[in-house]
Amino acid sequence: MEQELPQTVSGHQNDAVEDDDDAPTLSLEALEALKEFLTEQSHSLNDTAGETAPALISEDWRMSQFWYDHHTAQTLAQEVLTLRKSDSTRVACVACPSLYAYLKNIDSDVSVQLLEYDTRFEQYGSDFTFYDYNQPEDLPFELKHGFDIVVADPPYLSQECLEKVSKTVSFLARPENPYLLLLTGEVQKERAAELMGLHPCGFRPRHSSKLGNEFRLFTSYDPETRLGGWDN
């Protein structure tokens, strides 16, 4: 499918040019917008070259939904699959539906549970569990301590939200040496360490929509040469 230029750049695309001497010119602002648009398209094509990205449900910003860009989602999915020791390994994705989609796209047999507030994801059937972070442990009993890998992305950057999500992570994770991954803002670094004993990695998550806050990936285990290692 051909990409259309944003209207702020292309203006009225069907306007005829009657005289070459009177050819329309773009303002500096429009030129910058065009340059940014073409750069983003180039990066998108490079990121997805040779790979098929899964179809994603559209973001709902009212629920603080911002999907990872292709490189971030692919990197996280590959890390989770690297940590997966056997077919019986169970993965929980807490409020990170785009990661769920990428995991299933790479390996449809991976056992992964999506915990999410947005009921549009009920289309995933038994892989979906309704989750409200305000009720962090109001979850089916069969999920308790049932997951080897737990990836969480709190919807808000508040201390309260992280504290409640950390309770959910504790509820889900197996008692013995679970792998925990947390994606949240740089501002939560000290709280992530205090609440869950997590360390920041060198890898920097990015989103399809440009966000003003600096995001980090925190883990409970040393990824060594992966994910840029621990960044202490």
PDB file of C-alpha atoms in Angstrom:
ATOM      1  CA  MET A   1       0.000   0.000   0.000  1.00  0.00           C
ATOM      2  CA  GLU A   2       1.327   3.426  -0.839  1.00  0.00           C
ATOM      3  CA  GLN A   3       1.887   5.806   2.033  1.00  0.00           C
ATOM      4  CA  GLU A   4       0.088   9.141   1.908  1.00  0.00           C
ATOM      5  CA  LEU A   5       1.896  12.231   3.090  1.00  0.00           C
ATOM      6  CA  PRO A   6       0.328  14.015   6.052  1.00  0.00           C
ATOM      7  CA  GLN A   7      -2.055  16.782   5.022  1.00  0.00           C
ATOM      8  CA  THR A   8       0.053  19.317   6.909  1.00  0.00           C
ATOM      9  CA  VAL A   9       2.812  18.543   4.429  1.00  0.00           C
ATOM     10  CA  SER A  10       1.080  17.707   1.175  1.00  0.00           C
ATOM     11  CA  GLY A  11      -1.700  20.261   1.339  1.00  0.00           C
ATOM     12  CA  HIS A  12      -4.073  19.994  -1.632  1.00  0.00           C
ATOM     13  CA  GLN A  13      -2.426  17.253  -3.628  1.00  0.00           C
ATOM     14  CA  ASN A  14      -4.683  17.670  -6.638  1.00  0.00           C
ATOM     15  CA  ASP A  15      -3.924  21.338  -7.258  1.00  0.00           C
ATOM     16  CA  ALA A  16      -2.621  21.731 -10.833  1.00  0.00           C
ATOM     17  CA  VAL A  17       0.550  23.663 -11.515  1.00  0.00           C
ATOM     18  CA  GLU A  18      -0.141  25.906 -14.492  1.00  0.00           C
ATOM     19  CA  ASP A  19       3.264  27.556 -14.739  1.00  0.00           C
ATOM     20  CA  ASP A  20       6.630  26.107 -13.742  1.00  0.00           C
ATOM     21  CA  ASP A  21       7.778  29.579 -12.718  1.00  0.00           C
ATOM     22  CA  ASP A  22       4.911  29.656 -10.233  1.00  0.00           C
ATOM     23  CA  ALA A  23       5.581  26.202  -8.794  1.00  0.00           C
ATOM     24  CA  PRO A  24       4.491  26.084  -5.145  1.00  0.00           C
ATOM     25  CA  THR A  25       7.185  25.993  -2.454  1.00  0.00           C
ATOM     26  CA  LEU A  26       7.001  24.542   1.030  1.00  0.00           C
ATOM     27  CA  SER A  27       7.486  26.604   4.150  1.00  0.00           C
ATOM     28  CA  LEU A  28      10.392  25.757   6.454  1.00  0.00           C
ATOM     29  CA  GLU A  29       7.935  24.174   8.893  1.00  0.00           C
ATOM     30  CA  ALA A  30       6.439  22.022   6.143  1.00  0.00           C
ATOM     31  CA  LEU A  31       9.876  20.987   4.919  1.00  0.00           C
ATOM     32  CA  GLU A  32      10.842  19.879   8.416  1.00  0.00           C
ATOM     33  CA  ALA A  33       7.597  17.941   8.775  1.00  0.00           C
ATOM     34  CA  LEU A  34       8.179  16.270   5.402  1.00  0.00           C
ATOM     35  CA  LYS A  35      11.746  15.375   6.347  1.00  0.00           C
ATOM     36  CA  GLU A  36      10.574  13.848   9.638  1.00  0.00           C
ATOM     37  CA  PHE A  37       7.805  11.903   7.889  1.00  0.00           C
ATOM     38  CA  LEU A  38      10.164  10.429   5.283  1.00  0.00           C
ATOM     39  CA  THR A  39      12.716   9.527   7.967  1.00  0.00           C
ATOM     40  CA  GLU A  40      10.093   7.708  10.022  1.00  0.00           C
ATOM     41  CA  GLN A  41       8.905   5.819   6.947  1.00  0.00           C
ATOM     42  CA  SER A  42      12.486   4.802   6.150  1.00  0.00           C
ATOM     43  CA  HIS A  43      13.048   3.534   9.696  1.00  0.00           C
ATOM     44  CA  SER A  44       9.775   1.640   9.595  1.00  0.00           C
ATOM     45  CA  LEU A  45      10.719  -0.086   6.346  1.00  0.00           C
ATOM     46  CA  ASN A  46      14.163  -0.960   7.661  1.00  0.00           C
ATOM     47  CA  ASP A  47      12.797  -2.319  10.937  1.00  0.00           C
ATOM     48  CA  THR A  48      10.332  -4.638   9.276  1.00  0.00           C
ATOM     49  CA  ALA A  49      12.492  -5.786   6.385  1.00  0.00           C
ATOM     50  CA  GLY A  50      12.252  -9.542   6.094  1.00  0.00           C
ATOM     51  CA  GLU A  51       9.903  -9.783   9.077  1.00  0.00           C
ATOM     52  CA  THR A  52       6.146  -9.796   9.370  1.00  0.00           C
ATOM     53  CA  ALA A  53       4.855  -7.671  12.228  1.00  0.00           C
ATOM     54  CA  PRO A  54       1.571  -8.799  13.801  1.00  0.00           C
ATOM     55  CA  ALA A  55      -1.613  -6.833  13.322  1.00  0.00           C
ATOM     56  CA  LEU A  56      -2.279  -4.744  16.440  1.00  0.00           C
ATOM     57  CA  ILE A  57      -5.499  -3.351  17.850  1.00  0.00           C
ATOM     58  CA  SER A  58      -5.442   0.434  17.640  1.00  0.00           C
ATOM     59  CA  GLU A  59      -4.160   2.299  20.685  1.00  0.00           C
ATOM     60  CA  ASP A  60      -6.692   3.968  22.967  1.00  0.00           C
ATOM     61  CA  TRP A  61      -4.857   6.896  24.513  1.00  0.00           C
ATOM     62  CA  ARG A  62      -7.707   7.411  26.989  1.00  0.00           C
ATOM     63  CA  MET A  63      -6.481   4.200  28.636  1.00  0.00           C
ATOM     64  CA  SER A  64      -2.844   5.292  28.414  1.00  0.00           C
ATOM     65  CA  GLN A  65      -2.117   2.808  25.637  1.00  0.00           C
ATOM     66  CA  PHE A  66       1.082   3.328  23.673  1.00  0.00           C
ATOM     67  CA  TRP A  67       2.375   0.347  21.731  1.00  0.00           C
ATOM     68  CA  TYR A  68       6.079  -0.444  21.440  1.00  0.00           C
ATOM     69  CA  ASP A  69       7.733   0.204  18.110  1.00  0.00           C
ATOM     70  CA  HIS A  70       8.670  -2.841  16.041  1.00  0.00           C
ATOM     71  CA  HIS A  71      12.286  -3.036  17.189  1.00  0.00           C
ATOM     72  CA  THR A  72      11.358  -2.822  20.870  1.00  0.00           C
ATOM     73  CA  ALA A  73       8.560  -5.384  20.665  1.00  0.00           C
ATOM     74  CA  GLN A  74      10.705  -7.774  18.627  1.00  0.00           C
ATOM     75  CA  THR A  75      13.643  -7.438  21.042  1.00  0.00           C
ATOM     76  CA  LEU A  76      11.451  -8.041  24.101  1.00  0.00           C
ATOM     77  CA  ALA A  77       9.741 -11.028  22.506  1.00  0.00           C
ATOM     78  CA  GLN A  78      13.085 -12.592  21.580  1.00  0.00           C
ATOM     79  CA  GLU A  79      14.331 -12.071  25.138  1.00  0.00           C
ATOM     80  CA  VAL A  80      11.276 -13.790  26.605  1.00  0.00           C
ATOM     81  CA  LEU A  81      11.696 -16.715  24.226  1.00  0.00           C
ATOM     82  CA  THR A  82      15.379 -16.940  25.173  1.00  0.00           C
ATOM     83  CA  LEU A  83      14.374 -17.219  28.835  1.00  0.00           C
ATOM     84  CA  ARG A  84      11.808 -19.885  28.002  1.00  0.00           C
ATOM     85  CA  LYS A  85      13.332 -23.191  29.092  1.00  0.00           C
ATOM     86  CA  SER A  86      10.680 -25.620  27.874  1.00  0.00           C
ATOM     87  CA  ASP A  87       7.194 -25.891  26.396  1.00  0.00           C
ATOM     88  CA  SER A  88       5.812 -25.843  29.952  1.00  0.00           C
ATOM     89  CA  THR A  89       7.271 -22.376  30.654  1.00  0.00           C
ATOM     90  CA  ARG A  90       4.451 -19.926  31.301  1.00  0.00           C
ATOM     91  CA  VAL A  91       4.618 -16.207  30.518  1.00  0.00           C
ATOM     92  CA  ALA A  92       2.421 -13.420  31.913  1.00  0.00           C
ATOM     93  CA  CYS A  93       2.094 -10.095  30.082  1.00  0.00           C
ATOM     94  CA  VAL A  94       0.682  -7.498  32.467  1.00  0.00           C
ATOM     95  CA  ALA A  95      -0.747  -4.533  30.536  1.00  0.00           C
ATOM     96  CA  CYS A  96       1.545  -5.059  27.530  1.00  0.00           C
ATOM     97  CA  PRO A  97      -0.719  -6.460  24.776  1.00  0.00           C
ATOM     98  CA  SER A  98       1.616  -5.581  21.920  1.00  0.00           C
ATOM     99  CA  LEU A  99       4.260  -7.880  23.452  1.00  0.00           C
ATOM    100  CA  TYR A 100       1.673 -10.656  23.662  1.00  0.00           C
ATOM    101  CA  ALA A 101       0.926 -10.204  19.961  1.00  0.00           C
ATOM    102  CA  TYR A 102       4.602 -10.355  19.009  1.00  0.00           C
ATOM    103  CA  LEU A 103       5.228 -13.455  21.122  1.00  0.00           C
ATOM    104  CA  LYS A 104       2.360 -15.293  19.484  1.00  0.00           C
ATOM    105  CA  ASN A 105       3.435 -14.075  16.077  1.00  0.00           C
ATOM    106  CA  ILE A 106       6.923 -15.547  16.544  1.00  0.00           C
ATOM    107  CA  ASP A 107       5.833 -18.774  18.264  1.00  0.00           C
ATOM    108  CA  SER A 108       2.145 -19.597  18.377  1.00  0.00           C
ATOM    109  CA  ASP A 109       2.780 -22.424  20.850  1.00  0.00           C
ATOM    110  CA  VAL A 110       4.222 -20.258  23.616  1.00  0.00           C
ATOM    111  CA  SER A 111       2.075 -20.328  26.757  1.00  0.00           C
ATOM    112  CA  VAL A 112       1.313 -16.688  27.488  1.00  0.00           C
ATOM    113  CA  GLN A 113      -1.434 -14.991  29.470  1.00  0.00           C
ATOM    114  CA  LEU A 114      -2.429 -11.378  28.809  1.00  0.00           C
ATOM    115  CA  LEU A 115      -3.726  -9.429  31.800  1.00  0.00           C
ATOM    116  CA  GLU A 116      -5.369  -6.293  30.469  1.00  0.00           C
ATOM    117  CA  TYR A 117      -8.096  -3.790  31.339  1.00  0.00           C
ATOM    118  CA  ASP A 118      -9.217  -3.271  27.739  1.00  0.00           C
ATOM    119  CA  THR A 119     -11.901  -5.842  26.980  1.00  0.00           C
ATOM    120  CA  ARG A 120     -11.258  -5.596  23.232  1.00  0.00           C
ATOM    121  CA  PHE A 121      -8.564  -8.191  23.909  1.00  0.00           C
ATOM    122  CA  GLU A 122     -11.185 -10.745  24.862  1.00  0.00           C
ATOM    123  CA  GLN A 123     -10.730 -11.856  21.252  1.00  0.00           C
ATOM    124  CA  TYR A 124      -7.664 -13.760  22.517  1.00  0.00           C
ATOM    125  CA  GLY A 125      -9.991 -16.171  24.287  1.00  0.00           C
ATOM    126  CA  SER A 126      -8.623 -18.060  27.269  1.00  0.00           C
ATOM    127  CA  ASP A 127      -5.291 -16.222  26.910  1.00  0.00           C
ATOM    128  CA  PHE A 128      -7.043 -13.058  28.158  1.00  0.00           C
ATOM    129  CA  THR A 129      -7.705 -12.169  31.801  1.00  0.00           C
ATOM    130  CA  PHE A 130      -9.408  -8.925  32.759  1.00  0.00           C
ATOM    131  CA  TYR A 131      -7.108  -6.882  34.975  1.00  0.00           C
ATOM    132  CA  ASP A 132      -7.597  -3.627  36.882  1.00  0.00           C
ATOM    133  CA  TYR A 133      -4.403  -2.444  38.560  1.00  0.00           C
ATOM    134  CA  ASN A 134      -6.522  -0.823  41.282  1.00  0.00           C
ATOM    135  CA  GLN A 135      -7.377  -4.380  42.389  1.00  0.00           C
ATOM    136  CA  PRO A 136      -3.932  -5.936  42.021  1.00  0.00           C
ATOM    137  CA  GLU A 137      -4.739  -9.381  43.408  1.00  0.00           C
ATOM    138  CA  ASP A 138      -8.338  -9.707  42.237  1.00  0.00           C
ATOM    139  CA  LEU A 139      -7.381 -12.431  39.774  1.00  0.00           C
ATOM    140  CA  PRO A 140      -8.324 -16.086  39.207  1.00  0.00           C
ATOM    141  CA  PHE A 141      -6.732 -18.290  41.832  1.00  0.00           C
ATOM    142  CA  GLU A 142      -5.313 -20.608  39.180  1.00  0.00           C
ATOM    143  CA  LEU A 143      -2.975 -17.802  38.079  1.00  0.00           C
ATOM    144  CA  LYS A 144      -1.377 -17.449  41.523  1.00  0.00           C
ATOM    145  CA  HIS A 145       2.357 -18.261  41.450  1.00  0.00           C
ATOM    146  CA  GLY A 146       1.864 -19.890  38.073  1.00  0.00           C
ATOM    147  CA  PHE A 147       4.328 -18.026  35.836  1.00  0.00           C
ATOM    148  CA  ASP A 148       8.028 -18.449  35.192  1.00  0.00           C
ATOM    149  CA  ILE A 149       8.312 -15.122  33.329  1.00  0.00           C
ATOM    150  CA  VAL A 150       6.335 -11.981  34.174  1.00  0.00           C
ATOM    151  CA  VAL A 151       6.552  -8.851  32.029  1.00  0.00           C
ATOM    152  CA  ALA A 152       4.736  -5.772  33.325  1.00  0.00           C
ATOM    153  CA  ASP A 153       4.172  -2.316  31.882  1.00  0.00           C
ATOM    154  CA  PRO A 154       2.220  -0.170  34.372  1.00  0.00           C
ATOM    155  CA  PRO A 155      -0.211   2.140  32.577  1.00  0.00           C
ATOM    156  CA  TYR A 156       0.784   5.177  34.654  1.00  0.00           C
ATOM    157  CA  LEU A 157       4.044   6.564  36.052  1.00  0.00           C
ATOM    158  CA  SER A 158       2.734   7.185  39.560  1.00  0.00           C
ATOM    159  CA  GLN A 159       4.174   5.586  42.684  1.00  0.00           C
ATOM    160  CA  GLU A 160       0.729   4.214  43.545  1.00  0.00           C
ATOM    161  CA  CYS A 161       0.393   2.464  40.186  1.00  0.00           C
ATOM    162  CA  LEU A 162       3.825   0.820  40.427  1.00  0.00           C
ATOM    163  CA  GLU A 163       3.183  -0.312  43.992  1.00  0.00           C
ATOM    164  CA  LYS A 164      -0.070  -1.993  42.957  1.00  0.00           C
ATOM    165  CA  VAL A 165       1.402  -3.564  39.836  1.00  0.00           C
ATOM    166  CA  SER A 166       4.271  -4.928  41.937  1.00  0.00           C
ATOM    167  CA  LYS A 167       1.684  -6.754  44.049  1.00  0.00           C
ATOM    168  CA  THR A 168       0.252  -8.265  40.872  1.00  0.00           C
ATOM    169  CA  VAL A 169       3.719  -9.388  39.777  1.00  0.00           C
ATOM    170  CA  SER A 170       4.276 -11.051  43.181  1.00  0.00           C
ATOM    171  CA  PHE A 171       0.900 -12.762  42.887  1.00  0.00           C
ATOM    172  CA  LEU A 172       1.708 -14.174  39.446  1.00  0.00           C
ATOM    173  CA  ALA A 173       5.392 -15.104  39.734  1.00  0.00           C
ATOM    174  CA  ARG A 174       6.579 -18.509  40.836  1.00  0.00           C
ATOM    175  CA  PRO A 175       8.259 -18.400  44.267  1.00  0.00           C
ATOM    176  CA  GLU A 176      11.524 -19.881  42.980  1.00  0.00           C
ATOM    177  CA  ASN A 177      13.714 -17.691  40.742  1.00  0.00           C
ATOM    178  CA  PRO A 178      11.166 -16.169  38.369  1.00  0.00           C
ATOM    179  CA  TYR A 179      12.267 -13.885  35.546  1.00  0.00           C
ATOM    180  CA  LEU A 180      10.748 -10.425  36.041  1.00  0.00           C
ATOM    181  CA  LEU A 181      10.817  -7.650  33.430  1.00  0.00           C
ATOM    182  CA  LEU A 182       9.381  -4.191  34.038  1.00  0.00           C
ATOM    183  CA  LEU A 183       8.937  -1.426  31.468  1.00  0.00           C
ATOM    184  CA  THR A 184       8.312   1.999  32.930  1.00  0.00           C
ATOM    185  CA  GLY A 185       9.716   5.481  33.165  1.00  0.00           C
ATOM    186  CA  GLU A 186      13.251   6.385  34.228  1.00  0.00           C
ATOM    187  CA  VAL A 187      11.654   8.208  37.179  1.00  0.00           C
ATOM    188  CA  GLN A 188      10.669   4.851  38.680  1.00  0.00           C
ATOM    189  CA  LYS A 189      14.248   3.543  38.892  1.00  0.00           C
ATOM    190  CA  GLU A 190      14.584   3.731  42.682  1.00  0.00           C
ATOM    191  CA  ARG A 191      11.076   2.415  43.292  1.00  0.00           C
ATOM    192  CA  ALA A 192      11.617  -0.525  40.927  1.00  0.00           C
ATOM    193  CA  ALA A 193      14.714  -1.465  42.930  1.00  0.00           C
ATOM    194  CA  GLU A 194      12.989  -1.002  46.282  1.00  0.00           C
ATOM    195  CA  LEU A 195       9.738  -2.798  45.451  1.00  0.00           C
ATOM    196  CA  MET A 196      10.979  -5.639  43.248  1.00  0.00           C
ATOM    197  CA  GLY A 197      14.761  -5.643  43.396  1.00  0.00           C
ATOM    198  CA  LEU A 198      15.074  -4.772  39.715  1.00  0.00           C
ATOM    199  CA  HIS A 199      18.033  -3.296  37.843  1.00  0.00           C
ATOM    200  CA  PRO A 200      17.933  -1.066  34.721  1.00  0.00           C
ATOM    201  CA  CYS A 201      19.239  -2.429  31.418  1.00  0.00           C
ATOM    202  CA  GLY A 202      21.122  -0.554  28.730  1.00  0.00           C
ATOM    203  CA  PHE A 203      18.376  -1.285  26.188  1.00  0.00           C
ATOM    204  CA  ARG A 204      15.964   1.656  25.854  1.00  0.00           C
ATOM    205  CA  PRO A 205      12.357   0.810  24.950  1.00  0.00           C
ATOM    206  CA  ARG A 206      10.677   3.013  22.355  1.00  0.00           C
ATOM    207  CA  HIS A 207       7.065   3.462  21.332  1.00  0.00           C
ATOM    208  CA  SER A 208       5.369   3.959  17.989  1.00  0.00           C
ATOM    209  CA  SER A 209       4.009   7.233  19.337  1.00  0.00           C
ATOM    210  CA  LYS A 210       6.666   9.671  20.487  1.00  0.00           C
ATOM    211  CA  LEU A 211       6.485  10.049  24.249  1.00  0.00           C
ATOM    212  CA  GLY A 212       8.139  12.774  26.277  1.00  0.00           C
ATOM    213  CA  ASN A 213       9.151  10.524  29.176  1.00  0.00           C
ATOM    214  CA  GLU A 214      12.349   8.478  29.100  1.00  0.00           C
ATOM    215  CA  PHE A 215      11.473   4.789  29.355  1.00  0.00           C
ATOM    216  CA  ARG A 216      13.635   2.016  30.758  1.00  0.00           C
ATOM    217  CA  LEU A 217      13.636  -1.745  30.961  1.00  0.00           C
ATOM    218  CA  PHE A 218      14.306  -3.265  34.392  1.00  0.00           C
ATOM    219  CA  THR A 219      14.994  -6.941  35.098  1.00  0.00           C
ATOM    220  CA  SER A 220      15.380  -9.200  38.126  1.00  0.00           C
ATOM    221  CA  TYR A 221      18.168 -11.186  36.440  1.00  0.00           C
ATOM    222  CA  ASP A 222      21.450 -10.260  34.784  1.00  0.00           C
ATOM    223  CA  PRO A 223      20.929 -10.459  30.996  1.00  0.00           C
ATOM    224  CA  GLU A 224      24.716 -10.414  30.546  1.00  0.00           C
ATOM    225  CA  THR A 225      25.405  -9.483  26.909  1.00  0.00           C
ATOM    226  CA  ARG A 226      21.718  -9.189  25.980  1.00  0.00           C
ATOM    227  CA  LEU A 227      19.624  -6.034  26.308  1.00  0.00           C
ATOM    228  CA  GLY A 228      22.758  -3.959  26.749  1.00  0.00           C
ATOM    229  CA  GLY A 229      23.437  -5.684  30.072  1.00  0.00           C
ATOM    230  CA  TRP A 230      22.694  -4.151  33.444  1.00  0.00           C
ATOM    231  CA  ASP A 231      23.264  -0.416  33.405  1.00  0.00           C
ATOM    232  CA  ASN A 232      24.303   0.378  36.970  1.00  0.00           C
TER     233      ASN A 232
END
